[in-house]
mmCIF file of C-alpha atoms in Angstrom:
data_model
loop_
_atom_site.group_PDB
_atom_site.id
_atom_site.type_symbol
_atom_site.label_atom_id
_atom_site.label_comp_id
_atom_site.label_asym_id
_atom_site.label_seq_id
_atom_site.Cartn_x
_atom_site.Cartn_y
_atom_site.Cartn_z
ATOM 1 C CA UNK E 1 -35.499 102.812 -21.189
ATOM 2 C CA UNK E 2 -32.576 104.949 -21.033
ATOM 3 C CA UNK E 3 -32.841 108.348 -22.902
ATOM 4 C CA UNK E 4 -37.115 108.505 -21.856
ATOM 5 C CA UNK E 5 -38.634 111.096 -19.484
ATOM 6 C CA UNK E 6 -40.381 109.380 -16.077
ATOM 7 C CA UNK E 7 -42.794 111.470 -14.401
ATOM 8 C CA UNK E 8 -42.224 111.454 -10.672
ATOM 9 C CA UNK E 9 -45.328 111.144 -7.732
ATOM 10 C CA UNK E 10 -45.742 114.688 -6.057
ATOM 11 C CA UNK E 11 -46.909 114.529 -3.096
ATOM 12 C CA UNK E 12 -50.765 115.805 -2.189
ATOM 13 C CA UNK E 13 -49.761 117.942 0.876
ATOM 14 C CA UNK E 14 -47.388 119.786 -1.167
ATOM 15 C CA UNK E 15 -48.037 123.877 -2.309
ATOM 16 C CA UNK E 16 -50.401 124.030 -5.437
ATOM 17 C CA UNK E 17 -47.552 125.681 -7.352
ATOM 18 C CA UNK E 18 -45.283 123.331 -6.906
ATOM 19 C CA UNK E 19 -47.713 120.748 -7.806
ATOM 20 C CA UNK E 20 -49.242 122.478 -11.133
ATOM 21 C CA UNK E 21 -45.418 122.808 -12.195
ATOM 22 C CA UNK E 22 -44.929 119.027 -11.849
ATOM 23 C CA UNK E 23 -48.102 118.522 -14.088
ATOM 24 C CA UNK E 24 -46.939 120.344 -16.586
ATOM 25 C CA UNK E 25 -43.283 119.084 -16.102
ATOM 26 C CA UNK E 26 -44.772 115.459 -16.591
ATOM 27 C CA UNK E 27 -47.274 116.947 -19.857
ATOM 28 C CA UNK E 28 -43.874 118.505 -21.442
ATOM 29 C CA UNK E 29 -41.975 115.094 -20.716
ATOM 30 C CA UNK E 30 -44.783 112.791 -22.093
ATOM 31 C CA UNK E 31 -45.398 115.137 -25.306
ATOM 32 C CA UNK E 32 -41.185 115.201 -25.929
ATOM 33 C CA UNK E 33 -41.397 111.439 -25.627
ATOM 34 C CA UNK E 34 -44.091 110.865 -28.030
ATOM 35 C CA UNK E 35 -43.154 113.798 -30.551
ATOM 36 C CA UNK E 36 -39.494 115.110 -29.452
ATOM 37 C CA UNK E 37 -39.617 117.779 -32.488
ATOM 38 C CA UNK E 38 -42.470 119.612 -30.576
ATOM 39 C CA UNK E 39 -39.467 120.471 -27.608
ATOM 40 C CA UNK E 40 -36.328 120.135 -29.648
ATOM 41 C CA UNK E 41 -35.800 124.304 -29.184
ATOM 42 C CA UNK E 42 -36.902 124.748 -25.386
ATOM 43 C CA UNK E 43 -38.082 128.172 -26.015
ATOM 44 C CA UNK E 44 -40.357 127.087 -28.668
ATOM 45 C CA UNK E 45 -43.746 126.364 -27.683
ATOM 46 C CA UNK E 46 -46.180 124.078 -29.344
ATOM 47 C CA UNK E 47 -48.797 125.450 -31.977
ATOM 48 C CA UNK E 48 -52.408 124.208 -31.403
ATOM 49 C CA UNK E 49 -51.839 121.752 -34.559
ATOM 50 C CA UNK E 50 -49.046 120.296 -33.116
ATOM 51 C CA UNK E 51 -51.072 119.721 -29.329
ATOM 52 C CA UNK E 52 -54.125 118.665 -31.228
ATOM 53 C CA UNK E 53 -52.452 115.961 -33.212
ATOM 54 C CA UNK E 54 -50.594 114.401 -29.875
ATOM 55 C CA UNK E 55 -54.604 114.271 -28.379
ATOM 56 C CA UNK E 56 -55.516 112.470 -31.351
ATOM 57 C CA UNK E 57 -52.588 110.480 -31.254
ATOM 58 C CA UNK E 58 -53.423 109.096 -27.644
ATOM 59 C CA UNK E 59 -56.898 108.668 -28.099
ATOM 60 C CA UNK E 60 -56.533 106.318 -30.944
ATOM 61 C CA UNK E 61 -53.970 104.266 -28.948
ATOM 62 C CA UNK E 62 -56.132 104.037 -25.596
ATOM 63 C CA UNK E 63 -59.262 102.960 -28.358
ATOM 64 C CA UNK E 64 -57.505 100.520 -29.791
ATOM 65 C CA UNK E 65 -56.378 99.296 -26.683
ATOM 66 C CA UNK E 66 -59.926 98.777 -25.451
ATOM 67 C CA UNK E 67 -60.775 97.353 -28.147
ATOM 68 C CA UNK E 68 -58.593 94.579 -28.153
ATOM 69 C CA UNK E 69 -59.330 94.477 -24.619
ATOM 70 C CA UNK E 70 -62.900 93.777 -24.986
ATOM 71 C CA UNK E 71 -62.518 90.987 -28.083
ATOM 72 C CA UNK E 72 -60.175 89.286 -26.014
ATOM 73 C CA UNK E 73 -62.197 89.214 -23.169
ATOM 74 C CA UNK E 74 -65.845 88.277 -25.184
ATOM 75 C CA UNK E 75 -66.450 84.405 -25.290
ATOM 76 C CA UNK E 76 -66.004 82.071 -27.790
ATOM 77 C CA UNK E 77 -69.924 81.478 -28.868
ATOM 78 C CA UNK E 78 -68.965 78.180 -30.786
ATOM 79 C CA UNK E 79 -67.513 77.455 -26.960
ATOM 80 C CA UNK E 80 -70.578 78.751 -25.058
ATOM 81 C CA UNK E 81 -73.062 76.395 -27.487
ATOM 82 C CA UNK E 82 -71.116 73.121 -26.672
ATOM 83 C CA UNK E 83 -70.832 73.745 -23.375
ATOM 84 C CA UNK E 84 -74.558 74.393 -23.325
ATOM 85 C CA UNK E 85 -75.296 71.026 -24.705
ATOM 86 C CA UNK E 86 -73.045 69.290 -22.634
ATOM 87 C CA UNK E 87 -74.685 70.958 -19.576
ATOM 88 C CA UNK E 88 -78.443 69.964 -21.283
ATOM 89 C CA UNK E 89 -77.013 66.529 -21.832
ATOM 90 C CA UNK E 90 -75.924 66.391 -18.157
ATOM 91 C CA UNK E 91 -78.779 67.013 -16.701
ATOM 92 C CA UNK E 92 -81.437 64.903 -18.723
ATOM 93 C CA UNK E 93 -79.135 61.604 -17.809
ATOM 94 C CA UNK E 94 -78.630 62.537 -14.413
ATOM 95 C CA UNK E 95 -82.354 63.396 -13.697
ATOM 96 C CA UNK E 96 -81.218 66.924 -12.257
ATOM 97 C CA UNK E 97 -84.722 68.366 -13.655
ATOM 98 C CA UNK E 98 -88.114 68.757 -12.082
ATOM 99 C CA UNK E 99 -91.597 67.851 -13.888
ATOM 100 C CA UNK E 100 -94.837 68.818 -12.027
ATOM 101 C CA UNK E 101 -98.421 66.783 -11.226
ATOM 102 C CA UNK E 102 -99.209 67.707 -15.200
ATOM 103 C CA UNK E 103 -95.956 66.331 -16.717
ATOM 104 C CA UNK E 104 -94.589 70.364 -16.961
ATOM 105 C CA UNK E 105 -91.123 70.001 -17.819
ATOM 106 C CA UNK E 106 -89.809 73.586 -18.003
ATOM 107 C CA UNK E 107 -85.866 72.155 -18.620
ATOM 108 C CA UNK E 108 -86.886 70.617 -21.963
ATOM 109 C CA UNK E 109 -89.317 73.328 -22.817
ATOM 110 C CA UNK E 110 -87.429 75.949 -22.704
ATOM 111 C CA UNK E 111 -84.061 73.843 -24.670
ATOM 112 C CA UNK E 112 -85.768 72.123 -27.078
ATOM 113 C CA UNK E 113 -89.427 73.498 -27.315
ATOM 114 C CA UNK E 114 -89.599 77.030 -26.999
ATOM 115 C CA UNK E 115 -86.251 77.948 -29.277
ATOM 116 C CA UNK E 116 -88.334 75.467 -32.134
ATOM 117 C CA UNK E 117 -91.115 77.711 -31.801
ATOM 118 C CA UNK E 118 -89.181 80.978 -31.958
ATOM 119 C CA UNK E 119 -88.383 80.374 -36.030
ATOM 120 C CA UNK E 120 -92.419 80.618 -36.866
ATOM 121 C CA UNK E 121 -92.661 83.014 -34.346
ATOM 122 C CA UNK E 122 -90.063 85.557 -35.262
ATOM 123 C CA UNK E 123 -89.562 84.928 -38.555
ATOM 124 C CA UNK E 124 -92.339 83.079 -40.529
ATOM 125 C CA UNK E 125 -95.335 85.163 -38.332
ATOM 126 C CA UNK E 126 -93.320 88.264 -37.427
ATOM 127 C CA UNK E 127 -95.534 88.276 -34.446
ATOM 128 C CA UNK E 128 -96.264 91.752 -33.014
ATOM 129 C CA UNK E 129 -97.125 91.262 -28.630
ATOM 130 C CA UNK E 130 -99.050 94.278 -27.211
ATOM 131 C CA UNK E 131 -100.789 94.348 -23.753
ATOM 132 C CA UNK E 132 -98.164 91.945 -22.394
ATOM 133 C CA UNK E 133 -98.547 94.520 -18.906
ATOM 134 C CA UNK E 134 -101.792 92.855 -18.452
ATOM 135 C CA UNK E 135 -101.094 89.918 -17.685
ATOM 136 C CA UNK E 136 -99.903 89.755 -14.022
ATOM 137 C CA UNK E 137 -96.323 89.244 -13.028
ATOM 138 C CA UNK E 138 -96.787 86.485 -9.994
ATOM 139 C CA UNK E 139 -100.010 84.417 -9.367
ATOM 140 C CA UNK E 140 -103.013 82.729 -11.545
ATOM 141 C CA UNK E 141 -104.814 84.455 -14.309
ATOM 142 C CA UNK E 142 -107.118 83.022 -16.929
ATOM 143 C CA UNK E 143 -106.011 84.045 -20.105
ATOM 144 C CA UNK E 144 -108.948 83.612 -23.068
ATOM 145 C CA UNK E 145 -108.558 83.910 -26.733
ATOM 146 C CA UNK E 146 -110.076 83.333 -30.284
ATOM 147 C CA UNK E 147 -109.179 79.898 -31.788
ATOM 148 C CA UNK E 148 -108.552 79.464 -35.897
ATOM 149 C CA UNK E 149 -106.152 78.332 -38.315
ATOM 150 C CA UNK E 150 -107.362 74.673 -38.679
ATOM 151 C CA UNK E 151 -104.270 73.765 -36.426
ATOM 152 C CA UNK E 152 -103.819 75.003 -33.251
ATOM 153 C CA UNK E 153 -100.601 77.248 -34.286
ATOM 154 C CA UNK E 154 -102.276 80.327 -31.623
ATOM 155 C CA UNK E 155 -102.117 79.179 -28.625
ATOM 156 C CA UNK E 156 -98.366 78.249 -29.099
ATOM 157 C CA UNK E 157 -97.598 81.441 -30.433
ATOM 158 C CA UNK E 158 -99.260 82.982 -27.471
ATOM 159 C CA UNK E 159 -97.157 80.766 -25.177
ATOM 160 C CA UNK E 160 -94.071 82.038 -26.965
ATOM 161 C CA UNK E 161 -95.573 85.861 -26.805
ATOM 162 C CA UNK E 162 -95.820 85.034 -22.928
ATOM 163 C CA UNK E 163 -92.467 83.658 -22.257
ATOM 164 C CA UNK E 164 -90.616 86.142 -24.482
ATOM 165 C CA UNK E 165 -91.958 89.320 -23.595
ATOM 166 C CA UNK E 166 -93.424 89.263 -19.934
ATOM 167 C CA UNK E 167 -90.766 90.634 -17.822
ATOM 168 C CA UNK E 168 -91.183 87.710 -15.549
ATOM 169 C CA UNK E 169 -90.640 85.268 -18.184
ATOM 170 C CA UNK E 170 -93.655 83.162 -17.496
ATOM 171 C CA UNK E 171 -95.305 79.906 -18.743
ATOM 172 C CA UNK E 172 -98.511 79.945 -20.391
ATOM 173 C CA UNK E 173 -100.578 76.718 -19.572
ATOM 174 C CA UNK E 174 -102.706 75.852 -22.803
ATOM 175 C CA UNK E 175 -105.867 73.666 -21.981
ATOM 176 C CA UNK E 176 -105.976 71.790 -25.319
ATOM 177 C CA UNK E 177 -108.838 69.080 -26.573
ATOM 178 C CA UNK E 178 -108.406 65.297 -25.688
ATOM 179 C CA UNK E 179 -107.417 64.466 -29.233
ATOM 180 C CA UNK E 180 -103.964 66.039 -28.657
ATOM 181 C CA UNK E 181 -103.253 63.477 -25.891
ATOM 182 C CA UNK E 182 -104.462 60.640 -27.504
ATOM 183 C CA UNK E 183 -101.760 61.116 -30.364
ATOM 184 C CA UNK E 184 -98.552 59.077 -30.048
ATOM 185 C CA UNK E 185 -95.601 61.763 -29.571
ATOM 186 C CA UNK E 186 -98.157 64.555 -29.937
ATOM 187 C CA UNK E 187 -99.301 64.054 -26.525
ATOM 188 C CA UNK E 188 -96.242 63.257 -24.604
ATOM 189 C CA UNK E 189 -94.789 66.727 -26.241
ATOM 190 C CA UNK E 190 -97.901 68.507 -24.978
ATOM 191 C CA UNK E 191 -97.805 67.163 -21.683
ATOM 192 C CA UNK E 192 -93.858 67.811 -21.356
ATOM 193 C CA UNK E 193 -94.515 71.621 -22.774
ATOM 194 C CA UNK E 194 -96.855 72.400 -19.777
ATOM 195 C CA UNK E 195 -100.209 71.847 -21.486
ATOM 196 C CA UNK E 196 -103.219 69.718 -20.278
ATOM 197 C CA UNK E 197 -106.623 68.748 -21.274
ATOM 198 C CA UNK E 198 -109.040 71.050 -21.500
ATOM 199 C CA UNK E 199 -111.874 70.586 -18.531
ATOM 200 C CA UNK E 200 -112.735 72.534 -15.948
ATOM 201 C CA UNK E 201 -111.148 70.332 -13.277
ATOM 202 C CA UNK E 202 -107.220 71.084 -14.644
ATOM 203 C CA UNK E 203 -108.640 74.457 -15.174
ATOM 204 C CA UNK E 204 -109.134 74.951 -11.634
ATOM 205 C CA UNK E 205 -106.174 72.896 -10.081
ATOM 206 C CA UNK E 206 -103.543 75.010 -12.488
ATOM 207 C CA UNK E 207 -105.602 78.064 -11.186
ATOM 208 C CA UNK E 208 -105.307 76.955 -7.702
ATOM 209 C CA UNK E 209 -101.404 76.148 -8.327
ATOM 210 C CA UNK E 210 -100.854 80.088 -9.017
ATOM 211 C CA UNK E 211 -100.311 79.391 -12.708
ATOM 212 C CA UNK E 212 -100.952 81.237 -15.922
ATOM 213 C CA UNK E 213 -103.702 79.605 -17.656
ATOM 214 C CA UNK E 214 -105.065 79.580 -21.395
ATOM 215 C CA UNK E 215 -108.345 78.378 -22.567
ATOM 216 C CA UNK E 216 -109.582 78.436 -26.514
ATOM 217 C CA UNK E 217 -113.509 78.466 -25.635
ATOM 218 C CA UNK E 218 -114.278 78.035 -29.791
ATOM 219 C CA UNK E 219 -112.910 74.729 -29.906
ATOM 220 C CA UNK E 220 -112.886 72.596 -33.004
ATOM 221 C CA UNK E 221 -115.510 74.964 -34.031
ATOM 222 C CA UNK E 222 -113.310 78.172 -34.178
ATOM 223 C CA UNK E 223 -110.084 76.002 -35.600
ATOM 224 C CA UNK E 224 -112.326 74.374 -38.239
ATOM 225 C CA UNK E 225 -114.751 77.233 -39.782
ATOM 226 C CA UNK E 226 -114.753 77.888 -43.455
ATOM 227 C CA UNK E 227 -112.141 80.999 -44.453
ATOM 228 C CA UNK E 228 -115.564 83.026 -45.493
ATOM 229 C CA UNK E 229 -115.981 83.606 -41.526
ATOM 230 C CA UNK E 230 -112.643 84.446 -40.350
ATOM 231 C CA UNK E 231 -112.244 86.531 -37.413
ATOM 232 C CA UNK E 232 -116.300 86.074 -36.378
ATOM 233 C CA UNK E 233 -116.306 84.259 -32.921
ATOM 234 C CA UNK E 234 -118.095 81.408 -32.756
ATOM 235 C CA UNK E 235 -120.175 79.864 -29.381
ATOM 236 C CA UNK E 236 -118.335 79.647 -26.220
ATOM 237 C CA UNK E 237 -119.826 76.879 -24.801
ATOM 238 C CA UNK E 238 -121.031 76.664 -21.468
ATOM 239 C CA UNK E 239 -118.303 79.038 -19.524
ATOM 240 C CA UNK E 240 -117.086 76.397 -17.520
ATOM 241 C CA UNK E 241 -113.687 78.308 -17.721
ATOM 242 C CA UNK E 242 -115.625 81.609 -16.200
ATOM 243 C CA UNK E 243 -116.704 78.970 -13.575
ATOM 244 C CA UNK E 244 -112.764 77.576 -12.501
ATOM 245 C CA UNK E 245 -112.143 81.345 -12.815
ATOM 246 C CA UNK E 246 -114.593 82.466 -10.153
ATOM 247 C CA UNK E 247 -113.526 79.363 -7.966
ATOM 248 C CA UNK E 248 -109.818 80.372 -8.071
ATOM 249 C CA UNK E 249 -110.887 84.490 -7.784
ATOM 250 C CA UNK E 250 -108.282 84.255 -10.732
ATOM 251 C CA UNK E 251 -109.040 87.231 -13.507
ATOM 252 C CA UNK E 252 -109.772 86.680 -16.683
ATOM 253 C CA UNK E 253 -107.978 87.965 -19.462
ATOM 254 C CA UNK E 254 -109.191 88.595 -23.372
ATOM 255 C CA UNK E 255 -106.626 87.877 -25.654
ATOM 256 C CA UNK E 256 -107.207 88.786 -29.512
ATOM 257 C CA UNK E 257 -104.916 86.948 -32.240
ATOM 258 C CA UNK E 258 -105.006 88.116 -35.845
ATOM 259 C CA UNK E 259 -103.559 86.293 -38.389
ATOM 260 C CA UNK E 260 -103.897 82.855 -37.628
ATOM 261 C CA UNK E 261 -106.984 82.785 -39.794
ATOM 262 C CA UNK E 262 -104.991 82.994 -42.475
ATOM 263 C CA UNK E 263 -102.134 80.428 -42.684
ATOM 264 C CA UNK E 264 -104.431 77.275 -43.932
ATOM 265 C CA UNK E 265 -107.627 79.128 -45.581
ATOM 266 C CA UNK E 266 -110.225 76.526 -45.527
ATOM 267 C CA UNK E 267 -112.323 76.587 -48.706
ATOM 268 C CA UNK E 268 -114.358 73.470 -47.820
ATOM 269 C CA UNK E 269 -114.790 70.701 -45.062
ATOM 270 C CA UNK E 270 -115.045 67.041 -46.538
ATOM 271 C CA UNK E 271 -116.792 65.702 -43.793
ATOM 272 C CA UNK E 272 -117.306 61.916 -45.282
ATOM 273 C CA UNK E 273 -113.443 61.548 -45.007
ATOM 274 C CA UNK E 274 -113.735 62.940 -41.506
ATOM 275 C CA UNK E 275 -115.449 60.819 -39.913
ATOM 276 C CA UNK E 276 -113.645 57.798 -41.888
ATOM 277 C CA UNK E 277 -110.635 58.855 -39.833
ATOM 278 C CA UNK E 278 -112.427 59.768 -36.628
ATOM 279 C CA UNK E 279 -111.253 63.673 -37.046
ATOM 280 C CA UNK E 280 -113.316 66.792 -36.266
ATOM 281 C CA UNK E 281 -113.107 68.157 -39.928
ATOM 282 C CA UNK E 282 -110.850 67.498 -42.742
ATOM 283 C CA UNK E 283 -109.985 70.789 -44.630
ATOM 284 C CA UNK E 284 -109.166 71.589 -47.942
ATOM 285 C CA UNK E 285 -107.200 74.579 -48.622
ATOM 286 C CA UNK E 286 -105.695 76.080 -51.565
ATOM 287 C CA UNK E 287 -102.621 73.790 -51.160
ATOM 288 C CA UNK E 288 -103.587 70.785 -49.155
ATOM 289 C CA UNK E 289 -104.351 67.947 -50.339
ATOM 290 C CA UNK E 290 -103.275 68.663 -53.567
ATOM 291 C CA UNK E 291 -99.785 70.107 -52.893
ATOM 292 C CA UNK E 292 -99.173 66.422 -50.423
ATOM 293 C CA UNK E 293 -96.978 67.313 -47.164
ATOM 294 C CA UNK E 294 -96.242 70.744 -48.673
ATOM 295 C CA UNK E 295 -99.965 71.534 -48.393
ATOM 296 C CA UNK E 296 -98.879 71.529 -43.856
ATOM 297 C CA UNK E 297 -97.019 74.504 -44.943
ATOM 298 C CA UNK E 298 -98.432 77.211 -43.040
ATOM 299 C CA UNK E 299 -98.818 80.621 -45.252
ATOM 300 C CA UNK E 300 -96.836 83.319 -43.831
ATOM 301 C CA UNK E 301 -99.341 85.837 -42.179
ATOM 302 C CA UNK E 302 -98.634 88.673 -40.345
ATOM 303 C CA UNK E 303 -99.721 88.193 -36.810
ATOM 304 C CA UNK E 304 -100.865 90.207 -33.691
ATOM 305 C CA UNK E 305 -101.552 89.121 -30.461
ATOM 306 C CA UNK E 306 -102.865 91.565 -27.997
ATOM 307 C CA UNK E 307 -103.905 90.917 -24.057
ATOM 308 C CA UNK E 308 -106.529 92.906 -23.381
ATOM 309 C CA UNK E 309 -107.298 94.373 -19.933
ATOM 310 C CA UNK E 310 -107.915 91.890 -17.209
ATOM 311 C CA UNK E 311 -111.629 91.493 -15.830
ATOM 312 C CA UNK E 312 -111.402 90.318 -11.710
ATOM 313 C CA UNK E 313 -113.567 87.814 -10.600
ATOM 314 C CA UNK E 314 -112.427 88.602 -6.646
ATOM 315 C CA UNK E 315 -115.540 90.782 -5.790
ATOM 316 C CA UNK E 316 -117.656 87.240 -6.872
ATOM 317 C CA UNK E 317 -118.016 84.980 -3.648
ATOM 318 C CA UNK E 318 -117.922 81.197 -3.978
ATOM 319 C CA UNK E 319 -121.742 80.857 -4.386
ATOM 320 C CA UNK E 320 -121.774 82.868 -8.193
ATOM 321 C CA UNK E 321 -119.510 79.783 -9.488
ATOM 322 C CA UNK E 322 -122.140 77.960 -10.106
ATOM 323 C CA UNK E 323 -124.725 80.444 -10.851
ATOM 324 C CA UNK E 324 -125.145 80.250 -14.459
ATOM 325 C CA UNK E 325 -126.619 83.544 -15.267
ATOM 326 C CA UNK E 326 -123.312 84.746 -13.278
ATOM 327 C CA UNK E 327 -121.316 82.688 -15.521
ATOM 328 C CA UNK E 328 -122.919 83.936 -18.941
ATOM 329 C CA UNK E 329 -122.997 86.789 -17.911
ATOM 330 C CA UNK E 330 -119.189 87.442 -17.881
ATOM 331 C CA UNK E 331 -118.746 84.348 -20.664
ATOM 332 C CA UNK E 332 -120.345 86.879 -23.078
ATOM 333 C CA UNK E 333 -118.455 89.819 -21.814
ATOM 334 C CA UNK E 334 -114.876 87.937 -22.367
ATOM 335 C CA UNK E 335 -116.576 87.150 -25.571
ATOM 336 C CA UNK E 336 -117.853 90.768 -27.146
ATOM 337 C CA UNK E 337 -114.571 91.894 -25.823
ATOM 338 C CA UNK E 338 -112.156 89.811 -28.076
ATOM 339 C CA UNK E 339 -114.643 90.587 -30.877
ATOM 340 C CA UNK E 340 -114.409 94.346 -31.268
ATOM 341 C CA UNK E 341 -110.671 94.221 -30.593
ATOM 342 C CA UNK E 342 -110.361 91.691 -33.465
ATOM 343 C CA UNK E 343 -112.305 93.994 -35.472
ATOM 344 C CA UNK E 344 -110.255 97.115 -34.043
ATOM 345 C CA UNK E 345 -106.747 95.483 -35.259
ATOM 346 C CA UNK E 346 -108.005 94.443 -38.191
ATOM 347 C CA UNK E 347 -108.935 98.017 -39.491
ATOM 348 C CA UNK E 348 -105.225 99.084 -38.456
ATOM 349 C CA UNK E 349 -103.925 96.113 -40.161
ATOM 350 C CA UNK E 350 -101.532 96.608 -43.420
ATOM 351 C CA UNK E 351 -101.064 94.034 -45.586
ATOM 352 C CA UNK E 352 -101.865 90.360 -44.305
ATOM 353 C CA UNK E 353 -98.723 88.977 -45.507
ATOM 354 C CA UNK E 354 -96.097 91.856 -45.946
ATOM 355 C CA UNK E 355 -97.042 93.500 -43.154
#
């Protein structure tokens, strides 16, 4: 514009005078442009007020110019989630997805299942993950943990615990009981979310496969105890995960959840009605069945689930698989291990709800 100072490109190879006169040439013309009473009497010079408030001045205008910058270049997020669903959508009716020999669909695991699972997770459970650096970041592992809560809510919280905060991202595999796959839905969901039934013969081929593996050696027994024995183990059974273990020289990791026991305190077991419906035990709680479908409500406990360090099986050779004083031998060791850290997080535990 006509009337406004243009600073002119000095050369590098000229003197250093020369050039330290152009600087402040080009300082005086930008400061006249922005605030021409500062030079209006060329033998006035500038008080430190004056300079300050031309710094300011051109600070605030290059922030505000980044900061448009950067809203204009973000995304819309109302944008991202459409396209997101159109891109789920694609794939699912063009097949462009892989399931494995178990049914393992990661695609709709982690769209549909996973983000489900984050809301009880996050929010209802608050779920605090330590030890997550034992579990390894590439090959098999057999992970091991308590079982309660009359439903099987811990194992996938511990799946989400996995996913979430291993740096690697990885699945957990749950081995869950036959009934699971012999519900309509219920076992097409389980089979689709990576899980399988639990014998030793999926334990090993999953080992085998390199994959992260999760047994619940209590059972019905640890999901369907009275509230008046929370957090004591019960039996193991017959280690036939320590035996798929020692086959697949896969280690074994102890993994202690607190708080499950909490979210559908069983005061009593009707067990006439159980076996009227072919069910392991039917609970009553302080809510179900008198409170109807609001009784499924889990109670919001807060939880902790902490891996524990890994015990390896490689040093074992092929022979001690089937030994069985081998096998309970390190069953009981898993075993007294989850105990005392159960009964280590529960003495640093706060409040079991507002924790």
């Amino acid at each position: 514009m006509a009337g406004e100072s243009k600073a002119k490109v000095i050369p590098l190879h000229g003197s250093s005078s020369r050039s330290s006169a152009a600087r402040r040439a080009a300082a005086r013309a930008e400061s006249s442009r922005r605030h021409p009473s500062l030079l209006t009497d060329p033998g006035t010079r500038a008080s430190a007020e004056q300079m300050a408030a031309v710094v300011r001045e051109i600070d605030a205008h290059r922030t505000t110019a980044a900061g448009t910058s950067t809203a204009a270049d973000d995304p819309n997020e109302l944008a991202q989630k459409i396209a997101a669903v159109a891109e789920f959508t694609r794939k699912r009716m063009t097949g462009d997805y892989e399931v494995d020999e178990f049914g393992f669909d990661p695609h709709l695991n982690n769209a549909i299942f996973l983000p489900l699972l984050r809301g009880l997770f996050k929010s209802w459970f608050r779920v605090e993950v330590s030890g997550i650096e034992n579990l390894p970041e590439t090959g098999a592992a057999l992970v091991v943990a308590n079982h309660a809560g009359v439903l099987p809510l811990d194992g996938l919280m511990a799946s989400v615990a996995v996913h979430d905060y291993h740096p690697a991202h990885r699945d957990l595999r749950l081995l869950a009981a036959d009934m699971v796959f012999d519900m309509p839905f219920v076992g097409q969901a389980a089979r689709k979310a990576g899980h399988t039934m639990a014998c030793t013969a999926d334990a090993h081929r999953l080992l085998a496969a390199g994959e992260l593996t999760a047994v619940f050696p209590e059972g019905y027994k640890g999901l369907g105890k009275p509230f008046r024995d929370r957090y004591k183990l019960q039996r193991f059974g017959r280690g036939g995960f320590v035996s798929a273990a020692l086959r697949a020289k896969a280690p074994i990791v102890p993994c202690s959840i607190v708080g499950s026991e909490e979210i559908y305190p069983m005061l009593a077991d009707v067990k006439l009605i159980a076996r009227l419906f072919g069910l392991p035990y039917f609970p009553v709680t302080p809510l179900f069945p008198l409170a109807g479908p609001l009784g499924l409500v889990p109670l919001p406990s807060k939880w902790h689930i902490q891996f524990g360090e890994p015990i390896p099986t490689d040093a074992y050779d092929e022979a001690t698989a089937e030994d069985p004083m081998v096998t309970f031998e390190l069953t009981d060791q898993v075993r007294e291990t989850i105990q005392q850290t159960l009964y280590q997080l529960l003495a640093n535990r706060g409040n079991t709800f507002l924790g």
